[in-house]
Amino acid sequence: MCAALAQDGGTRENWPHYGGRESAWRYSELSQINATNIKRLVPVWTFQTGDYMGGLQSTPLVIDGVMYVSTSRNRVFALDAASGKEQWQYVYTPQDSAGLIYGPWNRGVAVAGGLVYMGTIDNHVVALDQKTGRETWKVNVEDMKQCGCNITAAPLVVKDKVIVGVTGGDSAHRGYVTAYHAATGRLAWRFWTIPGPGEPGHETWEGDSWKHGGGSSWMTGSYDAALNLVYWSIGNPAADFWGGNRKGRNLYTDSVVALDADTGKLKWYHQQIPHDVWDFDTAYENVLVDLPVKGAMRKLLINVNKSGVTFVVDRTNGQVVNAFNLVKHFNWIKGVTETGELVGRNEPIVGQTMLICPAIGGGRSWNHAAFSPKSKLFYTTALEWCQNVTAQTEQAREGETYFGGAFVMKDPPGEKSYSHLDAIDPVTGKAAWTYRSKYPLLASVLATAGDLVFTGDPEGYFFALDARTGRKLWSHQTGSGNRGSSISYAVNGRQFIATPSGWGSAVAGLMAQLWPEAEHFRTGSSVVAYALAEESR
Amino acid sequence: MTALLLIVSAAWAQDGAKVFQQSCAVGYCHGTAGSANRAPRLAGRDFDRTYLLRVVEKGVPNTAMPGFQGKVKDEDLRAVVEYVLTLGGGARPVAAAPVAAAGQAAPKNLPGKELFFDPVRGTRCGTCHLVEGMGTAAGPNLAAKPDITAGDIERARSPHVETATFAGDRFPALVVSRKDGWVKLYDLTVAPPVLRTLPEGSVTFGPGTWAHGQAAGSYRSGELEKIAEYLRSLAKQ
């Protein structure tokens, strides 16, 4: 009986959504390219976007042989996915030359119903005609100078609505998730991530702190059609390192919220870090998997917190099933219980400089994990690094940076900073294998039915590991560091793997404090597509 | 450089360290003592004083570097420039400044301005009007009305808003342009207005029924009074 209900979260010819499918597995069912023949994988085309400042953080989408890719300054290209030939391009002109608190970077588009949707660096959402790239509608989510926010994440289309999150967690900002009618751009609903006066949860904020309390929604959510729930991760409270004027749990910051897809009403929430003072957002992907827990099938949601603590919850009600830590070096807490309670908080103290691990760049960055239903393993990167934090009091100035402290990157005690990619059991957190990297791994992971796991590194190597053992099987120098998300798709029976190449981002910028040579890592912005050499298929 | 100026610069650099700590080193920006984070490293680099001041005041267009003029006091901006100069070309960075107390130098906003851009209100004026470089320019410019009153806002008419019909859908529309067979218009069904581009031939227009009163209706008349006062003060600037 259970098998009949088996969940299908893999992609095939198309890569239709940011996370592959709405369940965010980043897993392809294609196996033409596999662990046996990968030695014959060769680059077949490269596309230079020309928009290289900030690198390329995108997840390309592929629908019916056409690839849609967005760049840091919101250019969108439609390419023939087999040849890389350009079909159209859209050049976005930001409203004015306002400063960019977050950016410039963009992580992808959504495609549905003949339109291509993108959030912009000046906080608009645009919808483009899928055939021509012509702008069909455009709406200003909020003036970016006022909210101190913009959009870097890919939108999520659910039925007749397009849903977007905004940055702003390090600004004097009050976050929200907004849904627009996909056809017209009209506002459908807005979920405020910080409850207003009279709403439940408002009492978890001291005084007026709720008005500028952060709670950004800066990554893309997931969707479960059977439950009609949208899962969104809500970021850290502001000010980041200082919480002296926002005593309380600060709901719904650092929480996963489950929203009714039609109304935006809160169904349940799970707060990972009450009253965060470390800038450890709950921000990343929500991977929706059905797996047995103690003999019973459960509908689970796996979320890696920026700290590296990973929470496994029941996605029907938010109940914690397990929690575990991905990183070796942590001292912000002593530990986390199986029920997700944090033990032994080590909070920054105003005016003191304290070594805190992991660093603000995270025990993992936003780059996504992958889940393979074949190996039943969850593949995620992790970062081992620390920082000296000096918390300071700060007054909120609407729309402006609101950080409450400063930091300097440091190596962990007794060890040079490094990074790893782990294959873990998603319920227990137990590692099947681990792959160690000298530099932070900051590109997303792709898993395929060919028993392969792909990711890339800051030096520009895009590589494949054996999904079962972690052994490196193949690598290719893409020309610039990898900070985007690779995908797989097929055109006319030929499987392709494609990866963005282009070094940049906030966390990439932090690297030079620990590895001075990283200051000279070259940026770029291209998509490289690979397939098996024709004759060897 | 005269001795006096040198002494003044040194004193400024001390103050500047404090300003830097509060406004530049924070978050993912320039890092403690300019060690670089999301923004470039400032330590160990030679900058021209005039260039630095211009960047600090005006920001760098199309980047994350904002202009601080009007947000931070002028003397503090000059001080922070002196401090950054001490980080350059071999000069030792001054020791980290003592942490500043809260409650300093927040810009004073007119209450009318706060109401105009009230973030808690879905249909604030700023959703449809652009003033002081902020908001959306769907409605007309309101910064050139030296005599505007609350009554003018209450009675604001919308002669250019028509009723558009497209694909069986009727909605209030404010046409922006017609070009190459396409019509660009603001769809005013709900705030925020949506700028739509539609094939000219397939949209028909009829007389408008949209009332500005409902757009501005979330404000009480006492509040409109304050907004009018704010708009008058803009016109006088």
PDB file of N, CA and C in Angstrom, chain A residues 73 97 99-102 105 134-140 142-143 145-146 170 184-187 192 279 306 351 360 391-393 395 397-398 400-401 403 405-408 506 509-510 513 519, chain B residues 21-23 25-28 32 35-38 41 61-64 71 99-104 106-107 117 119 124 133-136 169 171 182 187 189-197:
ATOM      1  N   ARG A  73      22.052  41.198 -12.435  1.00  0.00           N
ATOM      2  CA  ARG A  73      21.339  42.456 -12.642  1.00  0.00           C
ATOM      3  C   ARG A  73      20.056  42.258 -13.424  1.00  0.00           C
ATOM      4  N   SER A  97      19.080  54.721  -9.416  1.00  0.00           N
ATOM      5  CA  SER A  97      20.379  54.171  -9.034  1.00  0.00           C
ATOM      6  C   SER A  97      20.497  54.052  -7.521  1.00  0.00           C
ATOM      7  N   GLY A  99      21.038  52.671  -3.880  1.00  0.00           N
ATOM      8  CA  GLY A  99      22.016  51.691  -3.407  1.00  0.00           C
ATOM      9  C   GLY A  99      21.365  50.333  -3.245  1.00  0.00           C
ATOM     10  N   LEU A 100      22.152  49.293  -3.381  1.00  0.00           N
ATOM     11  CA  LEU A 100      21.653  47.941  -3.202  1.00  0.00           C
ATOM     12  C   LEU A 100      22.179  47.416  -1.894  1.00  0.00           C
ATOM     13  N   ILE A 101      21.300  47.244  -0.918  1.00  0.00           N
ATOM     14  CA  ILE A 101      21.783  46.707   0.342  1.00  0.00           C
ATOM     15  C   ILE A 101      22.109  45.235   0.162  1.00  0.00           C
ATOM     16  N   TYR A 102      21.313  44.545  -0.618  1.00  0.00           N
ATOM     17  CA  TYR A 102      21.511  43.116  -0.874  1.00  0.00           C
ATOM     18  C   TYR A 102      21.655  42.930  -2.372  1.00  0.00           C
ATOM     19  N   TRP A 105      22.582  40.385  -7.038  1.00  0.00           N
ATOM     20  CA  TRP A 105      22.546  38.981  -7.444  1.00  0.00           C
ATOM     21  C   TRP A 105      21.107  38.518  -7.554  1.00  0.00           C
ATOM     22  N   ARG A 134       9.037  39.780 -23.711  1.00  0.00           N
ATOM     23  CA  ARG A 134       8.472  41.118 -23.520  1.00  0.00           C
ATOM     24  C   ARG A 134       7.811  41.240 -22.138  1.00  0.00           C
ATOM     25  N   GLU A 135       7.987  42.398 -21.527  1.00  0.00           N
ATOM     26  CA  GLU A 135       7.421  42.620 -20.189  1.00  0.00           C
ATOM     27  C   GLU A 135       5.899  42.703 -20.266  1.00  0.00           C
ATOM     28  N   THR A 136       5.226  41.860 -19.476  1.00  0.00           N
ATOM     29  CA  THR A 136       3.765  41.823 -19.499  1.00  0.00           C
ATOM     30  C   THR A 136       3.194  42.597 -18.319  1.00  0.00           C
ATOM     31  N   TRP A 137       3.761  42.396 -17.154  1.00  0.00           N
ATOM     32  CA  TRP A 137       3.399  43.246 -16.014  1.00  0.00           C
ATOM     33  C   TRP A 137       4.562  43.406 -15.067  1.00  0.00           C
ATOM     34  N   LYS A 138       4.448  44.441 -14.236  1.00  0.00           N
ATOM     35  CA  LYS A 138       5.526  44.787 -13.311  1.00  0.00           C
ATOM     36  C   LYS A 138       4.891  45.460 -12.097  1.00  0.00           C
ATOM     37  N   VAL A 139       5.287  45.029 -10.929  1.00  0.00           N
ATOM     38  CA  VAL A 139       4.705  45.639  -9.721  1.00  0.00           C
ATOM     39  C   VAL A 139       5.815  45.877  -8.696  1.00  0.00           C
ATOM     40  N   ASN A 140       5.699  47.014  -8.026  1.00  0.00           N
ATOM     41  CA  ASN A 140       6.675  47.348  -6.995  1.00  0.00           C
ATOM     42  C   ASN A 140       6.212  46.761  -5.664  1.00  0.00           C
ATOM     43  N   GLU A 142       7.583  46.965  -2.671  1.00  0.00           N
ATOM     44  CA  GLU A 142       7.640  48.088  -1.728  1.00  0.00           C
ATOM     45  C   GLU A 142       8.861  48.899  -2.122  1.00  0.00           C
ATOM     46  N   ASP A 143       8.843  50.208  -1.878  1.00  0.00           N
ATOM     47  CA  ASP A 143      10.013  51.005  -2.209  1.00  0.00           C
ATOM     48  C   ASP A 143      11.213  50.444  -1.456  1.00  0.00           C
ATOM     49  N   LYS A 145      14.108  51.648  -0.736  1.00  0.00           N
ATOM     50  CA  LYS A 145      14.772  52.520   0.235  1.00  0.00           C
ATOM     51  C   LYS A 145      14.010  52.509   1.548  1.00  0.00           C
ATOM     52  N   GLN A 146      12.695  52.331   1.430  1.00  0.00           N
ATOM     53  CA  GLN A 146      11.882  52.323   2.640  1.00  0.00           C
ATOM     54  C   GLN A 146      11.993  50.996   3.391  1.00  0.00           C
ATOM     55  N   ASP A 170      18.924  42.122   7.577  1.00  0.00           N
ATOM     56  CA  ASP A 170      19.969  42.898   8.248  1.00  0.00           C
ATOM     57  C   ASP A 170      19.624  44.384   8.185  1.00  0.00           C
ATOM     58  N   THR A 184      -2.138  38.798 -13.739  1.00  0.00           N
ATOM     59  CA  THR A 184      -2.280  40.264 -13.774  1.00  0.00           C
ATOM     60  C   THR A 184      -1.292  41.022 -12.895  1.00  0.00           C
ATOM     61  N   GLY A 185      -0.679  40.352 -11.949  1.00  0.00           N
ATOM     62  CA  GLY A 185       0.218  41.043 -11.025  1.00  0.00           C
ATOM     63  C   GLY A 185      -0.497  41.696  -9.859  1.00  0.00           C
ATOM     64  N   ARG A 186      -1.816  41.519  -9.778  1.00  0.00           N
ATOM     65  CA  ARG A 186      -2.536  42.129  -8.650  1.00  0.00           C
ATOM     66  C   ARG A 186      -2.225  41.406  -7.347  1.00  0.00           C
ATOM     67  N   LEU A 187      -2.113  42.200  -6.288  1.00  0.00           N
ATOM     68  CA  LEU A 187      -1.856  41.644  -4.960  1.00  0.00           C
ATOM     69  C   LEU A 187      -2.948  40.654  -4.576  1.00  0.00           C
ATOM     70  N   TRP A 192       2.615  38.793   6.903  1.00  0.00           N
ATOM     71  CA  TRP A 192       3.659  39.525   7.623  1.00  0.00           C
ATOM     72  C   TRP A 192       4.393  38.545   8.519  1.00  0.00           C
ATOM     73  N   ASP A 279      22.526  36.001  13.987  1.00  0.00           N
ATOM     74  CA  ASP A 279      22.257  36.056  12.548  1.00  0.00           C
ATOM     75  C   ASP A 279      22.225  34.660  11.937  1.00  0.00           C
ATOM     76  N   LYS A 306      20.886  28.181   9.196  1.00  0.00           N
ATOM     77  CA  LYS A 306      22.182  28.752   8.820  1.00  0.00           C
ATOM     78  C   LYS A 306      23.291  28.328   9.778  1.00  0.00           C
ATOM     79  N   GLY A 351      29.828  45.172  23.682  1.00  0.00           N
ATOM     80  CA  GLY A 351      31.123  45.739  24.035  1.00  0.00           C
ATOM     81  C   GLY A 351      32.229  44.731  24.198  1.00  0.00           C
ATOM     82  N   ILE A 360      29.231  33.933  10.686  1.00  0.00           N
ATOM     83  CA  ILE A 360      27.993  34.492  10.140  1.00  0.00           C
ATOM     84  C   ILE A 360      27.696  33.958   8.746  1.00  0.00           C
ATOM     85  N   ALA A 391      29.286  42.763  19.721  1.00  0.00           N
ATOM     86  CA  ALA A 391      27.921  43.276  19.662  1.00  0.00           C
ATOM     87  C   ALA A 391      27.911  44.730  20.091  1.00  0.00           C
ATOM     88  N   GLN A 392      27.040  45.528  19.511  1.00  0.00           N
ATOM     89  CA  GLN A 392      26.880  46.907  19.959  1.00  0.00           C
ATOM     90  C   GLN A 392      25.413  47.284  19.876  1.00  0.00           C
ATOM     91  N   THR A 393      25.028  48.225  20.722  1.00  0.00           N
ATOM     92  CA  THR A 393      23.646  48.680  20.686  1.00  0.00           C
ATOM     93  C   THR A 393      23.487  49.553  19.449  1.00  0.00           C
ATOM     94  N   GLN A 395      20.412  52.022  17.101  1.00  0.00           N
ATOM     95  CA  GLN A 395      19.048  52.488  16.941  1.00  0.00           C
ATOM     96  C   GLN A 395      18.581  52.206  15.520  1.00  0.00           C
ATOM     97  N   ARG A 397      17.031  52.687  11.991  1.00  0.00           N
ATOM     98  CA  ARG A 397      16.703  53.750  11.044  1.00  0.00           C
ATOM     99  C   ARG A 397      16.011  53.071   9.878  1.00  0.00           C
ATOM    100  N   GLU A 398      14.725  53.338   9.724  1.00  0.00           N
ATOM    101  CA  GLU A 398      13.900  52.603   8.767  1.00  0.00           C
ATOM    102  C   GLU A 398      14.596  52.402   7.417  1.00  0.00           C
ATOM    103  N   GLU A 400      17.345  51.079   6.708  1.00  0.00           N
ATOM    104  CA  GLU A 400      18.807  51.062   6.657  1.00  0.00           C
ATOM    105  C   GLU A 400      19.379  49.873   7.430  1.00  0.00           C
ATOM    106  N   THR A 401      20.642  49.627   7.173  1.00  0.00           N
ATOM    107  CA  THR A 401      21.300  48.509   7.829  1.00  0.00           C
ATOM    108  C   THR A 401      21.095  48.585   9.338  1.00  0.00           C
ATOM    109  N   PHE A 403      22.356  46.179  12.306  1.00  0.00           N
ATOM    110  CA  PHE A 403      23.122  44.973  12.506  1.00  0.00           C
ATOM    111  C   PHE A 403      23.490  44.694  13.957  1.00  0.00           C
ATOM    112  N   GLY A 405      26.304  45.176  15.541  1.00  0.00           N
ATOM    113  CA  GLY A 405      27.617  44.629  15.830  1.00  0.00           C
ATOM    114  C   GLY A 405      28.483  44.496  14.607  1.00  0.00           C
ATOM    115  N   ALA A 406      29.686  44.029  14.827  1.00  0.00           N
ATOM    116  CA  ALA A 406      30.633  43.816  13.739  1.00  0.00           C
ATOM    117  C   ALA A 406      31.335  42.496  13.986  1.00  0.00           C
ATOM    118  N   PHE A 407      31.972  41.983  12.942  1.00  0.00           N
ATOM    119  CA  PHE A 407      32.634  40.685  13.097  1.00  0.00           C
ATOM    120  C   PHE A 407      33.875  40.617  12.224  1.00  0.00           C
ATOM    121  N   VAL A 408      34.794  39.776  12.616  1.00  0.00           N
ATOM    122  CA  VAL A 408      35.985  39.482  11.810  1.00  0.00           C
ATOM    123  C   VAL A 408      36.097  37.964  11.740  1.00  0.00           C
ATOM    124  N   ALA A 506      27.987  37.700  -0.971  1.00  0.00           N
ATOM    125  CA  ALA A 506      28.419  38.233   0.318  1.00  0.00           C
ATOM    126  C   ALA A 506      29.388  37.291   1.000  1.00  0.00           C
ATOM    127  N   GLY A 509      32.677  37.128  -0.422  1.00  0.00           N
ATOM    128  CA  GLY A 509      33.466  38.293  -0.034  1.00  0.00           C
ATOM    129  C   GLY A 509      34.162  38.119   1.312  1.00  0.00           C
ATOM    130  N   LEU A 510      33.549  37.308   2.193  1.00  0.00           N
ATOM    131  CA  LEU A 510      34.142  37.094   3.524  1.00  0.00           C
ATOM    132  C   LEU A 510      35.386  36.218   3.455  1.00  0.00           C
ATOM    133  N   GLN A 513      39.173  37.135   4.167  1.00  0.00           N
ATOM    134  CA  GLN A 513      39.691  37.338   5.523  1.00  0.00           C
ATOM    135  C   GLN A 513      40.420  36.103   6.036  1.00  0.00           C
ATOM    136  N   GLU A 519      40.801  36.836  -2.544  1.00  0.00           N
ATOM    137  CA  GLU A 519      40.486  38.179  -3.034  1.00  0.00           C
ATOM    138  C   GLU A 519      40.672  38.250  -4.547  1.00  0.00           C
TER     139      GLU A 519
ATOM    140  N   GLN B  21      32.732  52.462  12.984  1.00  0.00           N
ATOM    141  CA  GLN B  21      32.272  51.279  13.705  1.00  0.00           C
ATOM    142  C   GLN B  21      30.753  51.151  13.594  1.00  0.00           C
ATOM    143  N   GLN B  22      30.065  52.305  13.682  1.00  0.00           N
ATOM    144  CA  GLN B  22      28.600  52.296  13.692  1.00  0.00           C
ATOM    145  C   GLN B  22      27.980  52.202  12.316  1.00  0.00           C
ATOM    146  N   SER B  23      28.611  52.819  11.334  1.00  0.00           N
ATOM    147  CA  SER B  23      27.939  52.938  10.045  1.00  0.00           C
ATOM    148  C   SER B  23      28.612  52.174   8.917  1.00  0.00           C
ATOM    149  N   ALA B  25      31.463  49.550   9.428  1.00  0.00           N
ATOM    150  CA  ALA B  25      32.015  48.229   9.740  1.00  0.00           C
ATOM    151  C   ALA B  25      30.902  47.217   9.942  1.00  0.00           C
ATOM    152  N   VAL B  26      29.693  47.686  10.124  1.00  0.00           N
ATOM    153  CA  VAL B  26      28.590  46.818  10.529  1.00  0.00           C
ATOM    154  C   VAL B  26      28.263  45.786   9.464  1.00  0.00           C
ATOM    155  N   GLY B  27      27.597  44.748   9.938  1.00  0.00           N
ATOM    156  CA  GLY B  27      26.987  43.789   9.045  1.00  0.00           C
ATOM    157  C   GLY B  27      27.976  43.210   8.067  1.00  0.00           C
ATOM    158  N   TYR B  28      27.512  43.050   6.847  1.00  0.00           N
ATOM    159  CA  TYR B  28      28.359  42.456   5.825  1.00  0.00           C
ATOM    160  C   TYR B  28      29.139  43.537   5.093  1.00  0.00           C
ATOM    161  N   THR B  32      35.467  45.216  10.402  1.00  0.00           N
ATOM    162  CA  THR B  32      36.190  45.903  11.456  1.00  0.00           C
ATOM    163  C   THR B  32      37.480  46.482  10.896  1.00  0.00           C
ATOM    164  N   SER B  35      38.439  45.754   7.128  1.00  0.00           N
ATOM    165  CA  SER B  35      39.059  44.494   6.701  1.00  0.00           C
ATOM    166  C   SER B  35      38.283  43.786   5.593  1.00  0.00           C
ATOM    167  N   ALA B  36      37.181  44.368   5.152  1.00  0.00           N
ATOM    168  CA  ALA B  36      36.392  43.863   4.017  1.00  0.00           C
ATOM    169  C   ALA B  36      35.435  42.741   4.373  1.00  0.00           C
ATOM    170  N   ASN B  37      34.194  42.911   3.960  1.00  0.00           N
ATOM    171  CA  ASN B  37      33.218  41.836   4.028  1.00  0.00           C
ATOM    172  C   ASN B  37      32.537  41.781   2.680  1.00  0.00           C
ATOM    173  N   ARG B  38      31.233  42.116   2.661  1.00  0.00           N
ATOM    174  CA  ARG B  38      30.516  42.151   1.390  1.00  0.00           C
ATOM    175  C   ARG B  38      31.051  43.317   0.551  1.00  0.00           C
ATOM    176  N   ARG B  41      37.621  45.899   0.729  1.00  0.00           N
ATOM    177  CA  ARG B  41      38.577  46.210   1.784  1.00  0.00           C
ATOM    178  C   ARG B  41      38.975  47.680   1.657  1.00  0.00           C
ATOM    179  N   PRO B  61      26.636  54.707  -7.426  1.00  0.00           N
ATOM    180  CA  PRO B  61      25.415  54.277  -8.112  1.00  0.00           C
ATOM    181  C   PRO B  61      25.467  52.800  -8.487  1.00  0.00           C
ATOM    182  N   ASN B  62      24.309  52.150  -8.391  1.00  0.00           N
ATOM    183  CA  ASN B  62      24.182  50.746  -8.785  1.00  0.00           C
ATOM    184  C   ASN B  62      25.019  49.773  -7.970  1.00  0.00           C
ATOM    185  N   THR B  63      25.412  50.198  -6.783  1.00  0.00           N
ATOM    186  CA  THR B  63      26.092  49.261  -5.893  1.00  0.00           C
ATOM    187  C   THR B  63      25.413  49.331  -4.537  1.00  0.00           C
ATOM    188  N   ALA B  64      25.934  48.548  -3.609  1.00  0.00           N
ATOM    189  CA  ALA B  64      25.355  48.527  -2.273  1.00  0.00           C
ATOM    190  C   ALA B  64      25.790  49.724  -1.433  1.00  0.00           C
ATOM    191  N   LYS B  71      21.967  61.619   6.284  1.00  0.00           N
ATOM    192  CA  LYS B  71      21.654  60.541   7.229  1.00  0.00           C
ATOM    193  C   LYS B  71      22.614  60.591   8.403  1.00  0.00           C
ATOM    194  N   VAL B  99      32.309  51.148  22.013  1.00  0.00           N
ATOM    195  CA  VAL B  99      31.001  51.032  21.365  1.00  0.00           C
ATOM    196  C   VAL B  99      30.119  52.220  21.721  1.00  0.00           C
ATOM    197  N   ALA B 100      29.397  52.659  20.744  1.00  0.00           N
ATOM    198  CA  ALA B 100      28.562  53.846  20.922  1.00  0.00           C
ATOM    199  C   ALA B 100      27.259  53.491  21.625  1.00  0.00           C
ATOM    200  N   ALA B 101      26.722  54.483  22.292  1.00  0.00           N
ATOM    201  CA  ALA B 101      25.455  54.273  22.981  1.00  0.00           C
ATOM    202  C   ALA B 101      24.303  54.391  21.992  1.00  0.00           C
ATOM    203  N   ALA B 102      23.189  53.757  22.348  1.00  0.00           N
ATOM    204  CA  ALA B 102      22.013  53.851  21.486  1.00  0.00           C
ATOM    205  C   ALA B 102      21.412  55.250  21.578  1.00  0.00           C
ATOM    206  N   GLY B 103      20.490  55.515  20.694  1.00  0.00           N
ATOM    207  CA  GLY B 103      19.714  56.749  20.816  1.00  0.00           C
ATOM    208  C   GLY B 103      20.392  57.951  20.228  1.00  0.00           C
ATOM    209  N   GLN B 104      21.337  57.711  19.277  1.00  0.00           N
ATOM    210  CA  GLN B 104      22.021  58.852  18.688  1.00  0.00           C
ATOM    211  C   GLN B 104      21.490  59.175  17.311  1.00  0.00           C
ATOM    212  N   ALA B 106      19.238  59.919  15.033  1.00  0.00           N
ATOM    213  CA  ALA B 106      18.328  59.381  14.033  1.00  0.00           C
ATOM    214  C   ALA B 106      17.747  60.587  13.292  1.00  0.00           C
ATOM    215  N   PRO B 107      17.590  60.486  11.956  1.00  0.00           N
ATOM    216  CA  PRO B 107      17.100  61.652  11.232  1.00  0.00           C
ATOM    217  C   PRO B 107      15.691  62.014  11.696  1.00  0.00           C
ATOM    218  N   PHE B 117       4.425  57.573   4.040  1.00  0.00           N
ATOM    219  CA  PHE B 117       5.106  56.317   3.727  1.00  0.00           C
ATOM    220  C   PHE B 117       4.842  55.242   4.780  1.00  0.00           C
ATOM    221  N   PRO B 119       4.577  52.288   6.665  1.00  0.00           N
ATOM    222  CA  PRO B 119       4.755  50.925   6.145  1.00  0.00           C
ATOM    223  C   PRO B 119       3.681  49.950   6.607  1.00  0.00           C
ATOM    224  N   ARG B 124      -0.790  53.178   1.594  1.00  0.00           N
ATOM    225  CA  ARG B 124      -0.196  54.469   1.933  1.00  0.00           C
ATOM    226  C   ARG B 124       0.004  55.278   0.653  1.00  0.00           C
ATOM    227  N   GLY B 133      12.145  61.052  -4.169  1.00  0.00           N
ATOM    228  CA  GLY B 133      12.826  59.872  -4.704  1.00  0.00           C
ATOM    229  C   GLY B 133      12.341  58.551  -4.151  1.00  0.00           C
ATOM    230  N   MET B 134      11.233  58.549  -3.417  1.00  0.00           N
ATOM    231  CA  MET B 134      10.746  57.313  -2.810  1.00  0.00           C
ATOM    232  C   MET B 134       9.281  57.101  -3.195  1.00  0.00           C
ATOM    233  N   GLY B 135       8.885  55.849  -3.372  1.00  0.00           N
ATOM    234  CA  GLY B 135       7.516  55.533  -3.732  1.00  0.00           C
ATOM    235  C   GLY B 135       7.414  55.116  -5.182  1.00  0.00           C
ATOM    236  N   THR B 136       6.186  55.106  -5.712  1.00  0.00           N
ATOM    237  CA  THR B 136       5.947  54.710  -7.105  1.00  0.00           C
ATOM    238  C   THR B 136       5.220  55.845  -7.807  1.00  0.00           C
ATOM    239  N   ASP B 169     -12.025  41.135 -18.492  1.00  0.00           N
ATOM    240  CA  ASP B 169     -11.746  41.644 -17.143  1.00  0.00           C
ATOM    241  C   ASP B 169     -11.831  43.170 -17.188  1.00  0.00           C
ATOM    242  N   PHE B 171     -11.202  46.816 -15.257  1.00  0.00           N
ATOM    243  CA  PHE B 171     -10.424  47.361 -14.130  1.00  0.00           C
ATOM    244  C   PHE B 171     -10.070  48.821 -14.359  1.00  0.00           C
ATOM    245  N   TRP B 182       1.416  48.633 -28.505  1.00  0.00           N
ATOM    246  CA  TRP B 182       1.260  48.207 -27.109  1.00  0.00           C
ATOM    247  C   TRP B 182       0.836  49.393 -26.253  1.00  0.00           C
ATOM    248  N   ASP B 187      -2.690  49.355 -13.601  1.00  0.00           N
ATOM    249  CA  ASP B 187      -3.918  48.693 -13.160  1.00  0.00           C
ATOM    250  C   ASP B 187      -4.099  49.058 -11.680  1.00  0.00           C
ATOM    251  N   THR B 189      -6.630  48.250  -9.588  1.00  0.00           N
ATOM    252  CA  THR B 189      -7.630  47.440  -8.881  1.00  0.00           C
ATOM    253  C   THR B 189      -7.371  47.397  -7.373  1.00  0.00           C
ATOM    254  N   VAL B 190      -6.139  47.071  -7.006  1.00  0.00           N
ATOM    255  CA  VAL B 190      -5.737  47.121  -5.595  1.00  0.00           C
ATOM    256  C   VAL B 190      -4.344  47.745  -5.546  1.00  0.00           C
ATOM    257  N   ALA B 191      -3.975  48.280  -4.397  1.00  0.00           N
ATOM    258  CA  ALA B 191      -2.620  48.776  -4.230  1.00  0.00           C
ATOM    259  C   ALA B 191      -1.730  47.577  -3.906  1.00  0.00           C
ATOM    260  N   PRO B 192      -0.472  47.540  -4.333  1.00  0.00           N
ATOM    261  CA  PRO B 192       0.177  48.531  -5.196  1.00  0.00           C
ATOM    262  C   PRO B 192      -0.278  48.431  -6.653  1.00  0.00           C
ATOM    263  N   PRO B 193      -0.260  49.576  -7.375  1.00  0.00           N
ATOM    264  CA  PRO B 193      -0.658  49.548  -8.780  1.00  0.00           C
ATOM    265  C   PRO B 193       0.294  48.676  -9.603  1.00  0.00           C
ATOM    266  N   VAL B 194      -0.259  48.026 -10.628  1.00  0.00           N
ATOM    267  CA  VAL B 194       0.551  47.139 -11.480  1.00  0.00           C
ATOM    268  C   VAL B 194       0.715  47.786 -12.847  1.00  0.00           C
ATOM    269  N   LEU B 195       1.966  47.937 -13.281  1.00  0.00           N
ATOM    270  CA  LEU B 195       2.244  48.470 -14.614  1.00  0.00           C
ATOM    271  C   LEU B 195       2.118  47.325 -15.609  1.00  0.00           C
ATOM    272  N   ARG B 196       1.072  47.392 -16.451  1.00  0.00           N
ATOM    273  CA  ARG B 196       0.846  46.288 -17.392  1.00  0.00           C
ATOM    274  C   ARG B 196       1.082  46.743 -18.825  1.00  0.00           C
ATOM    275  N   THR B 197       1.579  45.861 -19.655  1.00  0.00           N
ATOM    276  CA  THR B 197       1.762  46.137 -21.078  1.00  0.00           C
ATOM    277  C   THR B 197       0.839  45.210 -21.847  1.00  0.00           C
TER     278      THR B 197
END
